[in-house]
Coordinates of C-alpha atoms and ligand atoms in Angstrom, one line a residue:
Chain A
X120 CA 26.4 -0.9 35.4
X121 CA 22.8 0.9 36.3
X122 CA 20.7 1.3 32.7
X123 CA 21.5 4.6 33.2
X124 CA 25.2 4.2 33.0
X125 CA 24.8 2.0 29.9
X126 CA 22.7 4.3 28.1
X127 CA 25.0 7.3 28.7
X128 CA 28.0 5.0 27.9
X129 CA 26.1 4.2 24.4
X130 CA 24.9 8.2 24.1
X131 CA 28.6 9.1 24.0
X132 CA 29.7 6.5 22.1
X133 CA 27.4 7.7 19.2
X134 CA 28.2 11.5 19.5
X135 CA 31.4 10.3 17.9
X136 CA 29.1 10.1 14.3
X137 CA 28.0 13.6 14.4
X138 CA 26.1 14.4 11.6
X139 CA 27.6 11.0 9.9
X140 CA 24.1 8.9 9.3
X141 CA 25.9 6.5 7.4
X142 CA 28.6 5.8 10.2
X143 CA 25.7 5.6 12.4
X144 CA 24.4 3.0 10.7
X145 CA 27.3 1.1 9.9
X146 CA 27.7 1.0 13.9
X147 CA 23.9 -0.4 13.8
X148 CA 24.4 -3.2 11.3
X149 CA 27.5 -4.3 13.1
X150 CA 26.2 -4.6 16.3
X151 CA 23.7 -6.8 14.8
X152 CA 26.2 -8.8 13.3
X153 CA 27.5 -9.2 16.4
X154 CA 24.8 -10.1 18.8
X155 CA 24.6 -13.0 20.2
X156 CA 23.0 -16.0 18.5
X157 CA 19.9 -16.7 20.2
X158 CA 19.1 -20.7 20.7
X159 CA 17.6 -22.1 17.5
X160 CA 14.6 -23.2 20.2
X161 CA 14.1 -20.2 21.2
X162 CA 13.2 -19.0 17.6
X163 CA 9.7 -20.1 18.3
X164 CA 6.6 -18.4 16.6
X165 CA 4.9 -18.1 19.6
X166 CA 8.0 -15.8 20.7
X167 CA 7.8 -13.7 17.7
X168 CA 6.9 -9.9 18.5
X169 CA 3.8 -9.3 16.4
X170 CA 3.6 -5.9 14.4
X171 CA 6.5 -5.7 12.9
X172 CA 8.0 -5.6 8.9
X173 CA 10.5 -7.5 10.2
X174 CA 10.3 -10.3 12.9
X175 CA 11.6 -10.1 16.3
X176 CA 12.3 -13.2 18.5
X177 CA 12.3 -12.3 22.1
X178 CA 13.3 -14.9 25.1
X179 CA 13.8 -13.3 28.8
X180 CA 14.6 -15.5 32.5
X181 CA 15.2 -14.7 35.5
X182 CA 18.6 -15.2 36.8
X183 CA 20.0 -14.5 40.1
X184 CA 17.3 -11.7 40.7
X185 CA 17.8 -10.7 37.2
X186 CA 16.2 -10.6 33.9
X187 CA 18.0 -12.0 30.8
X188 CA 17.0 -11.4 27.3
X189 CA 17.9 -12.7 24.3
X190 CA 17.1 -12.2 20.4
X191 CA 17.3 -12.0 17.5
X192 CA 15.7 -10.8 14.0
X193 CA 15.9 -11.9 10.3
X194 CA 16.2 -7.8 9.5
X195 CA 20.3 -6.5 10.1
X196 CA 19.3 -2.5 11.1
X197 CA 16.5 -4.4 13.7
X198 CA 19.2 -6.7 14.8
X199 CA 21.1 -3.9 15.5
X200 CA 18.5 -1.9 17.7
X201 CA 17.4 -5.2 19.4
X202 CA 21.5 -5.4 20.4
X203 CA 20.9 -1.8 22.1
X204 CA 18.2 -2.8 23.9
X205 CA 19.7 -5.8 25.5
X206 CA 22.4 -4.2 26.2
X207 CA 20.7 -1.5 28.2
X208 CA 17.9 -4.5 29.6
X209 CA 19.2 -7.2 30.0
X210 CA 21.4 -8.3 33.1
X211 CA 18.8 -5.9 35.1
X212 CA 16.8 -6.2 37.8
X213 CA 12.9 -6.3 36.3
X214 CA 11.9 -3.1 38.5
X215 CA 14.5 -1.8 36.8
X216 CA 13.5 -2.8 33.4
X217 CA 10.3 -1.6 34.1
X218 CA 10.6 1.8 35.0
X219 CA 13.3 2.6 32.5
X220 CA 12.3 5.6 30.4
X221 CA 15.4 4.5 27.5
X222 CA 15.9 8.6 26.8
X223 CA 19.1 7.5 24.6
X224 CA 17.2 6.1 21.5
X225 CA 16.1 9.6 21.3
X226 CA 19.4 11.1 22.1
X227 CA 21.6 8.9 19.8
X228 CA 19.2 10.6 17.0
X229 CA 17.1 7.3 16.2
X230 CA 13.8 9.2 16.9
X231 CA 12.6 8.0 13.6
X232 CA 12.3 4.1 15.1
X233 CA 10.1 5.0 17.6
X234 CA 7.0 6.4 15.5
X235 CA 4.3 4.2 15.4
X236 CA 4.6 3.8 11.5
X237 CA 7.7 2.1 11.6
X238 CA 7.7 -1.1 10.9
X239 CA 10.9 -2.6 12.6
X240 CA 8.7 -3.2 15.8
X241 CA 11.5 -1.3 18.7
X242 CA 8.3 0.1 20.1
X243 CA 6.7 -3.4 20.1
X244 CA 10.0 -4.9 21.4
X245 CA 10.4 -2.4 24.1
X246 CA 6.9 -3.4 25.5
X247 CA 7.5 -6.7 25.1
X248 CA 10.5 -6.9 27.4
X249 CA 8.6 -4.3 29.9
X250 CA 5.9 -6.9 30.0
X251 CA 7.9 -9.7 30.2
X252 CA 10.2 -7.7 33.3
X253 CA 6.4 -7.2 34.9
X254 CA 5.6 -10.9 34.7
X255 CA 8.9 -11.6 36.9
X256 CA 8.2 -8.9 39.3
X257 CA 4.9 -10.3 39.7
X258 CA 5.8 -14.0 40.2
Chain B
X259 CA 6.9 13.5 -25.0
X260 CA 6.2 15.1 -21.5
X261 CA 7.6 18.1 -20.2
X262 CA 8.7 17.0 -16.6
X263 CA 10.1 19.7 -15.6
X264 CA 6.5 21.4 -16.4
X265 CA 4.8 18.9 -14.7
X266 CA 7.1 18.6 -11.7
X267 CA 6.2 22.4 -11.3
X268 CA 2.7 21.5 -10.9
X269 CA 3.5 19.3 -7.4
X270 CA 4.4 20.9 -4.8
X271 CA 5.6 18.4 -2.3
X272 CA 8.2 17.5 -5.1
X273 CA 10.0 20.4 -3.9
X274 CA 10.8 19.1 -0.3
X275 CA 13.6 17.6 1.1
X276 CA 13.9 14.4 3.4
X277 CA 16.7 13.7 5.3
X278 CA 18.5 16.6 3.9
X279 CA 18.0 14.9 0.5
X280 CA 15.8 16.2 -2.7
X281 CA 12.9 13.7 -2.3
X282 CA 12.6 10.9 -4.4
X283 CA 9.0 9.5 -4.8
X284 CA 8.7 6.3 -6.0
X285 CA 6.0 5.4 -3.3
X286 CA 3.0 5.9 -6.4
X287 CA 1.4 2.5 -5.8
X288 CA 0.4 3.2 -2.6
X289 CA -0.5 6.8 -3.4
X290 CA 0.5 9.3 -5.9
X291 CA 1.2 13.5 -4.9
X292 CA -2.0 15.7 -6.0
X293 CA -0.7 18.6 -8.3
X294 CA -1.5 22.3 -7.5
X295 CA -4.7 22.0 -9.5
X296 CA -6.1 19.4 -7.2
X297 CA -5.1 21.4 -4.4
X298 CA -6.4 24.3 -5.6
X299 CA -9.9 22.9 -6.3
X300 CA -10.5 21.7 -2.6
X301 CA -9.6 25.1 -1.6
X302 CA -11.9 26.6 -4.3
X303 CA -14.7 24.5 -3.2
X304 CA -14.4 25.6 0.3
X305 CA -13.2 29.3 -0.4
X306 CA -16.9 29.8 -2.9
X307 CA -19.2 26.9 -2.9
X308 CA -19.5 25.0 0.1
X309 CA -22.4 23.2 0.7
X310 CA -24.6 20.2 1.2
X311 CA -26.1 18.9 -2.5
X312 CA -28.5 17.6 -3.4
X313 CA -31.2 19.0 -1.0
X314 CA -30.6 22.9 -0.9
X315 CA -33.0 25.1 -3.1
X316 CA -30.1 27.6 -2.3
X317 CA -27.7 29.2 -4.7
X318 CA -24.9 27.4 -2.9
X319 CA -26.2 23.7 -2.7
X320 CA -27.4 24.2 -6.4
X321 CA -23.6 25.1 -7.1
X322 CA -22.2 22.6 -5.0
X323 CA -24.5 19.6 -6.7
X324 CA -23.8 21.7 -10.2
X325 CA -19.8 20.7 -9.7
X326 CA -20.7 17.3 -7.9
X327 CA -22.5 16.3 -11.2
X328 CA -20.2 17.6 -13.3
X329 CA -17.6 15.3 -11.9
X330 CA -19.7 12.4 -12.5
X331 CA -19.4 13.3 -15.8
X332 CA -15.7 13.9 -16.1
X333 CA -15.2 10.4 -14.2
X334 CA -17.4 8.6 -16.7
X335 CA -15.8 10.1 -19.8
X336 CA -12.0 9.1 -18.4
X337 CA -13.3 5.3 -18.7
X338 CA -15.7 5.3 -21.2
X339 CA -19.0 5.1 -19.3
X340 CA -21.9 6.8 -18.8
X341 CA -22.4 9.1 -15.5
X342 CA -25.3 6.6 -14.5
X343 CA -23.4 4.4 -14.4
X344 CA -20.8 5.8 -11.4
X345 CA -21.1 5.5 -7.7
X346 CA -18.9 7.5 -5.9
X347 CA -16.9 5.6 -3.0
X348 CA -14.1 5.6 -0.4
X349 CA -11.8 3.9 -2.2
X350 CA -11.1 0.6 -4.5
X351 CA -11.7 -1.3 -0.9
X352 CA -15.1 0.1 -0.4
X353 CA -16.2 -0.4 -4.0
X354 CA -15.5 -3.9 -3.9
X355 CA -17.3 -4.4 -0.5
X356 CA -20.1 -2.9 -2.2
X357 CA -20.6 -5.3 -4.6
X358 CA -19.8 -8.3 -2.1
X359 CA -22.4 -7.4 -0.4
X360 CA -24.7 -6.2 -3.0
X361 CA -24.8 -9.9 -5.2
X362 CA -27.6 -11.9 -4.9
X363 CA -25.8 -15.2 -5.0
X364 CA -27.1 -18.4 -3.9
X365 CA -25.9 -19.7 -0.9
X366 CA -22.6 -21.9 -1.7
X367 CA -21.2 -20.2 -5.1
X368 CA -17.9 -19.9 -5.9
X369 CA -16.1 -16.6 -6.4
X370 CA -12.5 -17.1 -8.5
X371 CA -10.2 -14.6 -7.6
X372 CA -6.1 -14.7 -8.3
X373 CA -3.3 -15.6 -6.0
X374 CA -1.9 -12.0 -6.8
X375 CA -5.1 -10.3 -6.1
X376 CA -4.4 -7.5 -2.9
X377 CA -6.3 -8.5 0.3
X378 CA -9.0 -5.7 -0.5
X379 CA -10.1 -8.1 -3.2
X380 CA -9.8 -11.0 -1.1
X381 CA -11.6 -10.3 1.9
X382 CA -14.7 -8.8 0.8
X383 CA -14.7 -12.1 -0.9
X384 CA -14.0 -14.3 1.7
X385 CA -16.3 -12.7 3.9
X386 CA -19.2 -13.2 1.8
X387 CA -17.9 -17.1 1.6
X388 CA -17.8 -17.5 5.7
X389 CA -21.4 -15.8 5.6
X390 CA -22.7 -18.3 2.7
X391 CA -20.9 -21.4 2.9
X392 CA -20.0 -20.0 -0.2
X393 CA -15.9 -20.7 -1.8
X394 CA -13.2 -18.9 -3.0
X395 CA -11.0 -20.5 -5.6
X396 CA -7.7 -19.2 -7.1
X397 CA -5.7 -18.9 -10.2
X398 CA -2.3 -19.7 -9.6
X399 CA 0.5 -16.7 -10.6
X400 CA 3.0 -18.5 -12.5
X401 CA 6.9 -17.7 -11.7
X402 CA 7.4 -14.8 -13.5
X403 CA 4.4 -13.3 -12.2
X404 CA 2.0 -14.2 -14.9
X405 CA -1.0 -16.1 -14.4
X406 CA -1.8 -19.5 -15.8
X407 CA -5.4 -18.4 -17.2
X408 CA -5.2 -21.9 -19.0
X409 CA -6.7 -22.6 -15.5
X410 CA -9.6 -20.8 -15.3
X411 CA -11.8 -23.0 -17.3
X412 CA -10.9 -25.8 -15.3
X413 CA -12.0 -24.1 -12.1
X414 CA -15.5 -23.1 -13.2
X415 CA -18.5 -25.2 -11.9
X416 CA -21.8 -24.6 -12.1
X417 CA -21.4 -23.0 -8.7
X418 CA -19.4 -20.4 -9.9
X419 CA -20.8 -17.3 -10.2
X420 CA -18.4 -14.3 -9.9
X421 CA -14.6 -13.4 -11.6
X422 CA -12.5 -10.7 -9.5
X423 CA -9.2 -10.3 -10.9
X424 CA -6.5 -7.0 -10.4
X425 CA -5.7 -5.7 -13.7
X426 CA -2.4 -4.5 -12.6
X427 CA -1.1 -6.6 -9.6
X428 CA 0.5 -3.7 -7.2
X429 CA 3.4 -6.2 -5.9
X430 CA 4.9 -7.0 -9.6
X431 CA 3.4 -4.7 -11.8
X432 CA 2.1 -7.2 -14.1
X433 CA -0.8 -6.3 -16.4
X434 CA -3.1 -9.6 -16.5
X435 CA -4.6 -10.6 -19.9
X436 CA -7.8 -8.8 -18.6
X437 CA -9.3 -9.2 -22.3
X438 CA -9.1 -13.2 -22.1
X439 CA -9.7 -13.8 -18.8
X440 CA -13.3 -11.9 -19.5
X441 CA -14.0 -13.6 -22.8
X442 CA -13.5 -16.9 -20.8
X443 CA -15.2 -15.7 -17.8
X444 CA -18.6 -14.5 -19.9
X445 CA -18.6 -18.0 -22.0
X446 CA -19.4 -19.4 -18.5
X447 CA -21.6 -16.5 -17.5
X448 CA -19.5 -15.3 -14.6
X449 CA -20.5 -12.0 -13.1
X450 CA -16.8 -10.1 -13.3
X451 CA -15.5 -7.3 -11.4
X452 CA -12.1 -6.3 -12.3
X453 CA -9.8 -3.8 -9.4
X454 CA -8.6 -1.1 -11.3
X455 CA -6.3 0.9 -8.8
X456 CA -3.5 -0.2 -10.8
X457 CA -4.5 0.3 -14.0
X458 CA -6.2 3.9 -14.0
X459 CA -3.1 5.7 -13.4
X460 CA -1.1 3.9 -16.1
X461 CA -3.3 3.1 -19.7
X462 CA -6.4 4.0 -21.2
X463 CA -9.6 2.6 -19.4
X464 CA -12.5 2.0 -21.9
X465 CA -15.1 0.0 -19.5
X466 CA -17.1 -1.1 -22.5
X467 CA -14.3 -2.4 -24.5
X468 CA -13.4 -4.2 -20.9
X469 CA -16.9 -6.2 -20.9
X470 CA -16.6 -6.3 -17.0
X471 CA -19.3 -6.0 -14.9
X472 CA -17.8 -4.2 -12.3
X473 CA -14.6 -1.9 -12.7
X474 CA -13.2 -0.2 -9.6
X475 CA -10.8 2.2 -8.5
X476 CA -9.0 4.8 -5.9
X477 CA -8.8 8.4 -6.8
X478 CA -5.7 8.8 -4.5
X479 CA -3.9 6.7 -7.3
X480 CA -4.3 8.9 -9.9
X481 CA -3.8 12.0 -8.2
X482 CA -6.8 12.6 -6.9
X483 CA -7.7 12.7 -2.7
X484 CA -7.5 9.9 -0.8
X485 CA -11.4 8.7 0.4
X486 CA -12.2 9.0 -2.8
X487 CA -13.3 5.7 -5.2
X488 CA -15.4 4.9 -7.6
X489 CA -17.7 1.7 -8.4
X490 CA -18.2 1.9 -12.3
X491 CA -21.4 -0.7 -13.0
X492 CA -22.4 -1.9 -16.0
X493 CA -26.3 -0.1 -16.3
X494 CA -27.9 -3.7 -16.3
X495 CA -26.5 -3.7 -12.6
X496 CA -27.9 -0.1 -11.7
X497 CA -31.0 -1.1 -9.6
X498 CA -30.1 -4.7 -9.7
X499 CA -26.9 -4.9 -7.2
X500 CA -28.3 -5.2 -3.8
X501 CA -27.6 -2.0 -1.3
X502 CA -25.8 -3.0 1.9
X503 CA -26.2 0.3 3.0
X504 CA -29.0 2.9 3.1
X505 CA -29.5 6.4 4.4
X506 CA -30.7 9.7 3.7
X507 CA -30.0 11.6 0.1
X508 CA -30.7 8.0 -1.6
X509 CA -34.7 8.2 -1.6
X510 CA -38.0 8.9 -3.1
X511 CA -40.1 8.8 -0.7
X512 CA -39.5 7.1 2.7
X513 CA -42.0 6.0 5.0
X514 CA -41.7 3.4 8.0
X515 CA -43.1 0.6 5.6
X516 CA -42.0 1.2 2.9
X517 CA -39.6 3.0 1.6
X518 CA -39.0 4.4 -2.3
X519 CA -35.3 5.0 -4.1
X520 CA -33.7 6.9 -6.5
X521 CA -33.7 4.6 -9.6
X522 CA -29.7 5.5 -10.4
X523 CA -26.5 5.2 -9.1
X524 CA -27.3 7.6 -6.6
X525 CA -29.0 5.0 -4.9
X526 CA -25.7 3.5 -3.6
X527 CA -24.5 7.0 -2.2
X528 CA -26.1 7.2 1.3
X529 CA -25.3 10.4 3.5
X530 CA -23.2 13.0 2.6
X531 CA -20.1 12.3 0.0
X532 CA -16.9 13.2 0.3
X533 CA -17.5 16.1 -1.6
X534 CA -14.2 18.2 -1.6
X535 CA -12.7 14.8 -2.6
X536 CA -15.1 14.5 -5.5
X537 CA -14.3 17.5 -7.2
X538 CA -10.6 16.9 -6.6
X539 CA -11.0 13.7 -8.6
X540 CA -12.5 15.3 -11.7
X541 CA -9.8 17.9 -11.2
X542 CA -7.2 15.5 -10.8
X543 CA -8.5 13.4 -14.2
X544 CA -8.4 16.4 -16.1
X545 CA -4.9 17.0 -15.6
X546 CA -4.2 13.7 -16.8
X547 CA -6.3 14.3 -19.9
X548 CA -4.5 17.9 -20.7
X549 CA -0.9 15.3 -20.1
X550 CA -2.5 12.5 -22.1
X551 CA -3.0 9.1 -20.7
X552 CA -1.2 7.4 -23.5
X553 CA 2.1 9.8 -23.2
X554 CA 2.1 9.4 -19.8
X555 CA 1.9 5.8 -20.1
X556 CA 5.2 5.6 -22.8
X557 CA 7.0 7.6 -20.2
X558 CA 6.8 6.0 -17.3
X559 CA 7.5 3.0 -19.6
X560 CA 11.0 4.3 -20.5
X561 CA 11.5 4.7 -16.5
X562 CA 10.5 1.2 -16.1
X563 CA 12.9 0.1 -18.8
X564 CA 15.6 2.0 -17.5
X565 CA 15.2 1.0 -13.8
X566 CA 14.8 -2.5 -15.0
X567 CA 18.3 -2.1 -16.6
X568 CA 20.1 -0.6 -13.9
X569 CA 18.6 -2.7 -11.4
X570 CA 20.0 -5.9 -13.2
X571 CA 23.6 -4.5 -13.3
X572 CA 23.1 -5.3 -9.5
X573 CA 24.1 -8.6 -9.4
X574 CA 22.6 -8.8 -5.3
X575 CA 19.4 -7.7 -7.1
X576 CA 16.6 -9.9 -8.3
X577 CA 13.4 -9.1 -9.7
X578 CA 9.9 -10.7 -9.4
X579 CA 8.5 -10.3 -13.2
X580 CA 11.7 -9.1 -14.7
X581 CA 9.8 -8.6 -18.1
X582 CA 8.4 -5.2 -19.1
X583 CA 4.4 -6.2 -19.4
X584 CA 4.0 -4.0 -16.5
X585 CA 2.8 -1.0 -15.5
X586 CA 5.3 1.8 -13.4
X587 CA 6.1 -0.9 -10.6
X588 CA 9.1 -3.1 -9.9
X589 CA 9.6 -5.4 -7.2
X590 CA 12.6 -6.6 -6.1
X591 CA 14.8 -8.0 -2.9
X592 CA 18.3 -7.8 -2.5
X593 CA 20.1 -10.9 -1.8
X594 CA 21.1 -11.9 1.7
X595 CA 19.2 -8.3 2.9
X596 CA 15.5 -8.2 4.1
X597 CA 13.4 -5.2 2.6
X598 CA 13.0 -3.5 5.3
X599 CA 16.8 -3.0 5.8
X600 CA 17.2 -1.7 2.0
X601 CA 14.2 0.7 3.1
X602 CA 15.4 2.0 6.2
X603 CA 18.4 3.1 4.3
X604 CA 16.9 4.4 0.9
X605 CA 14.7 6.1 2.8
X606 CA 18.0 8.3 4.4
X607 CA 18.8 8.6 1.2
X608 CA 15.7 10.2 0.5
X609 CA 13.9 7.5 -1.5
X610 CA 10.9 7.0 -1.1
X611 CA 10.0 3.3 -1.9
X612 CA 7.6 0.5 -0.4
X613 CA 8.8 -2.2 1.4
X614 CA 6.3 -5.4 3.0
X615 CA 4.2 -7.6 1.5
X616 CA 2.5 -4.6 -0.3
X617 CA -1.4 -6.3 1.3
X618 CA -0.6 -9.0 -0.6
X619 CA 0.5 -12.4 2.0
X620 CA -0.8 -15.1 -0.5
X621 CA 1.5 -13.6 -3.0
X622 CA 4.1 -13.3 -0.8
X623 CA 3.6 -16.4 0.5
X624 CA 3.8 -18.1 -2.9
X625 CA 7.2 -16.6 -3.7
X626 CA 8.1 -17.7 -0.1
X627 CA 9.6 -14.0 0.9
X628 CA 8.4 -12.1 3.5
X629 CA 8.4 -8.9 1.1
X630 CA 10.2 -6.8 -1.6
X631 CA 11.3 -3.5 -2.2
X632 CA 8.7 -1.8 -4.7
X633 CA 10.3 1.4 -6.7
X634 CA 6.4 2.7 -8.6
X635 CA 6.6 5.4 -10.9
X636 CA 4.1 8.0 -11.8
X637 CA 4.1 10.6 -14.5
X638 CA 7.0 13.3 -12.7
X639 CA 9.5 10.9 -11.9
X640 CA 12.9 11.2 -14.2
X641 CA 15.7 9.2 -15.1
X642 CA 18.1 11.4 -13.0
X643 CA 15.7 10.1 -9.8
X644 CA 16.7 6.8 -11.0
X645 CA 19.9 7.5 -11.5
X646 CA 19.7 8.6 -7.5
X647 CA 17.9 6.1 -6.8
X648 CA 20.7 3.5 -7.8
X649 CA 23.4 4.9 -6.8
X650 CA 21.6 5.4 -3.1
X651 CA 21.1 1.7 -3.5
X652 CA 24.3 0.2 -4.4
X653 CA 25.9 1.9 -0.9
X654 CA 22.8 0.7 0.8
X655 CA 24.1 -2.7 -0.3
X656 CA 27.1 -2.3 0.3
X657 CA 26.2 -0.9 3.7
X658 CA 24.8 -4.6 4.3
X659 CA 26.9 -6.8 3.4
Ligands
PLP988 C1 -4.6 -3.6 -6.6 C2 -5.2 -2.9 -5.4 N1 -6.4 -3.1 -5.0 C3 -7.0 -2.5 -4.0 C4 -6.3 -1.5 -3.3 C5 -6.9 -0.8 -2.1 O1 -7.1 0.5 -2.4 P1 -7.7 1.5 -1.3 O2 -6.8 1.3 -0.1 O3 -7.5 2.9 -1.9 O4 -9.1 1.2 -1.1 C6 -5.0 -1.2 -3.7 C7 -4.2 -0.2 -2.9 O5 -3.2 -0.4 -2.4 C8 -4.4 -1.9 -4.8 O6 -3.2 -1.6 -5.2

């Protein structure tokens, strides 16, 4: 699926909340829970996405043309946007990745994560893996 | 007592909602809401007397440094002092950089500070240390947040020179044994500068019953603007502290030899001050006198008390300090969450809290946490807020686990 297709897969799959911000966030903290564990090497401090309340862990590689990313984060409601994010990013090609303009975290009504006073680092994090899908492109 | 519900009245912002929620503020050790008075004498100032003091012969600058004056005065009588003996800052942060820069200290003394101290009385510090192969040397915080001021003694030398201690630590809430750590301090002849922008909100100041040197604070923490401090010196240091800084309104006479100063405190007040911010402090520190320092302190004491109880009915709740020697704040975690989650999800709640390491990493670092969840209370926060606030926090809990 194009990022596109995955972001208006993940737009309607939050319009079934409504006005429910506690649903919302249940869905949040679950998908957390369920992202994949990233390897324990991986968890390196060099990897960690600086800014943030809360630490992010960030690994990406190219496969097959691809980019790949993986992480993780010792907050549950980050965890749960970095699970977003992959699933939008990752498995993409890094032109892809680059240009993608991620309107959903706006439309699924997470505005709020995006100001640069939040702490949970999504803004950091969504540089990072533009950066990191730059790098590939470049190499 | 207090009349909330009067006071309450008085705040404006108290009336919005967040989230679709009636907000709950319990962010005051970061920065406490300005009541209508405050307000209303920033808009005075600008509305009738706006003008540059302390130069103008005009009716306007003679008003203007009229009301500036006055505020001096109002500041010095909240803590005891003389007006002499106040500079007017930016902040707690500024103040202390002030006199960092402004000690004459040999090259290689030792400043003591505290592990719980807030990195704006750290790195003023430590600056001065990298410029003077000078050292800084702690006081550990014990466990339950007090510290071991046993210690102290054992980490003077003649090298040391200077004591800078919080008297309330903004992470715990903890009000240090100020008194005794000063009598110990002045036995050895240390130069002491205590951070006050946890204590003026919360308990009577009296600078000369302190024995400091130096006693510092924010006006945003008291209800007063934010870039507004002050730098209360003892008058032996008026003249005597070195300025770091130097410009116009400061001077006698001012040639390019040589140039002449005012002999006060006014000396340490280069350019224009924050003038609007000045009078909003005197107007903010007269509201707390109408109140009464001392009720205000037994109230927010029965919200610590309270919070403190309900927040140990929580059994994924611990506290850091769970005693009641402190002032308004409480710092907690709750098990198996990290701060910022229980944040994120107060804060839809409409609570307003404060989640991180509060400035203070070495603290942090000591409890080995990366933060807490700080609930701070000023003088218009209720028991039904905390009531809220609990409630708000047991489904956040329950929303992570
Ligand atoms: C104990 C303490 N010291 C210093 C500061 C710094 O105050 P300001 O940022 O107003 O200069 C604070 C404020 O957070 C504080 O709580």
């Amino acid at each position: 699926m194009s990022i596109q297709e995955i972001e208006k897969e993940i737009i309607e799959e939050f319009e079934l909340f409504g006005d429910d911000w506690e649903g919302k966030y249940e869905h949040i903290i679950d998908l957390g829970k369920s992202l994949p564990k990233i390897k324990e090497e991986y968890k390196t401090d060099d990897r960690i996405i600086k800014g943030c309340q809360s630490k992010v862990w960030l690994h990406s590689e190219l496969r097959k043309g691809k980019i790949v990313f993986t992480a993780d984060s010792d907050a549950i409601i980050t965890k749960g946007m970095v699970a977003l994010m992959i699933r939008v990013l990752s498995n993409q090609k890094p032109e892809d990745v680059v240009n993608a303009n991620l309107e959903f975290i706006v439309k699924i009504g997470l505005k709020e994560h995006l100001s640069p006073t939040r702490a949970n680092g999504l803004v950091s994090m969504i540089k990072q893996m533009k950066l990191d899908a730059l790098a590939f492109l470049n190499s | 007592m207090i009349d909330v519900n009067k006071i309450r009245a008085d705040f404006p912002i108290l009336n919005r909602k967040v989230n679709g929620k009636p907000l709950v503020y319990f962010d005051n050790g970061a920065t406490t809401q300005k009541p209508k008075q405050v307000i209303d004498a920033i808009v005075n100032y600008y509305s009738e007397h706006n003008a540059n003091i302390h130069r103008g012969v005009h009716t306007l600058s003679r008003e203007a440094t009229e009301l500036f004056e006055e505020a001096r005065k109002t500041v010095s009588k909240f803590i005891g002092a003389e007006a002499e003996e106040i500079v007017f800052t930016a902040g707690t942060t500024d103040s202390i950089n002030i006199v960092a820069a402004g000690l004459d200290l040999p090259v290689g003394s030792e400043i003591i500070i505290t592990e719980m101290e807030h990195h704006s009385n750290i790195l003023p510090w430590q600056l001065w240390c990298e410029k003077n192969e000078g050292k800084l040397k702690v006081i550990p915080v014990e466990v339950d947040g007090t510290l071991d001021i046993g210690l102290l003694e054992s980490l003077i030398t003649p090298q040391t020179k200077v004591l800078a201690v919080t008297h309330v630590s903004n992470t715990l809430g903890v009000i240090n044994p100020v008194d005794a750590l000063i009598k110990i301090a002045k036995q050895y002849g240390l130069i002491v500068l205590v951070d006050g922008a946890q204590s003026i909100p919360h308990m009577k100041i009296d600078v000369r019953e302190l024995g400091a040197d130096f006693y510092v604070f924010s006006g945003h923490k008291v209800y007063a603007p934010t870039g507004t401090g002050v730098l209360w010196m003892n008058k032996q240091w008026v003249g005597k502290l070195k300025l770091s800084r130097s410009g116009g309104g400061t001077i006698k006479t001012v040639s390019f030899d040589k140039t002449d100063y005012v002999e006060g405190a006014l000396r340490y007040e280069p350019g224009t001050p924050n003038i609007e911010g000045v009078l909003g402090l005197a107007s903010a520190l007269k509201y707390v006198n109408e109140i009464g320092i001392e009720k205000i302190a037994k109230h927010e004491h029965t919200l610590l008390k309270y919070a403190t109880e309900r927040l140990n009915e929580i059994p994924e709740v611990e506290i850091y300090a769970n005693h009641l020697e402190k002032a308004a704040v409480i710092s907690f975690n709750v098990k198996g969450a990290h701060p910022f989650d229980v944040g994120t999800l107060l804060d839809k709640y409409g609570i307003a809290v404060r989640t991180g390491h509060h400035c203070t990493q070495p603290l942090m670092a000591r409890y080995k946490i990366p933060g807490t969840v700080r609930a701070s209370f000023a003088m218009y926060n209720t028991l039904e807020e905390i009531n809220i606030f609990i409630e708000a926090l047991q489904k956040s809990i329950k929303m992570l686990s």
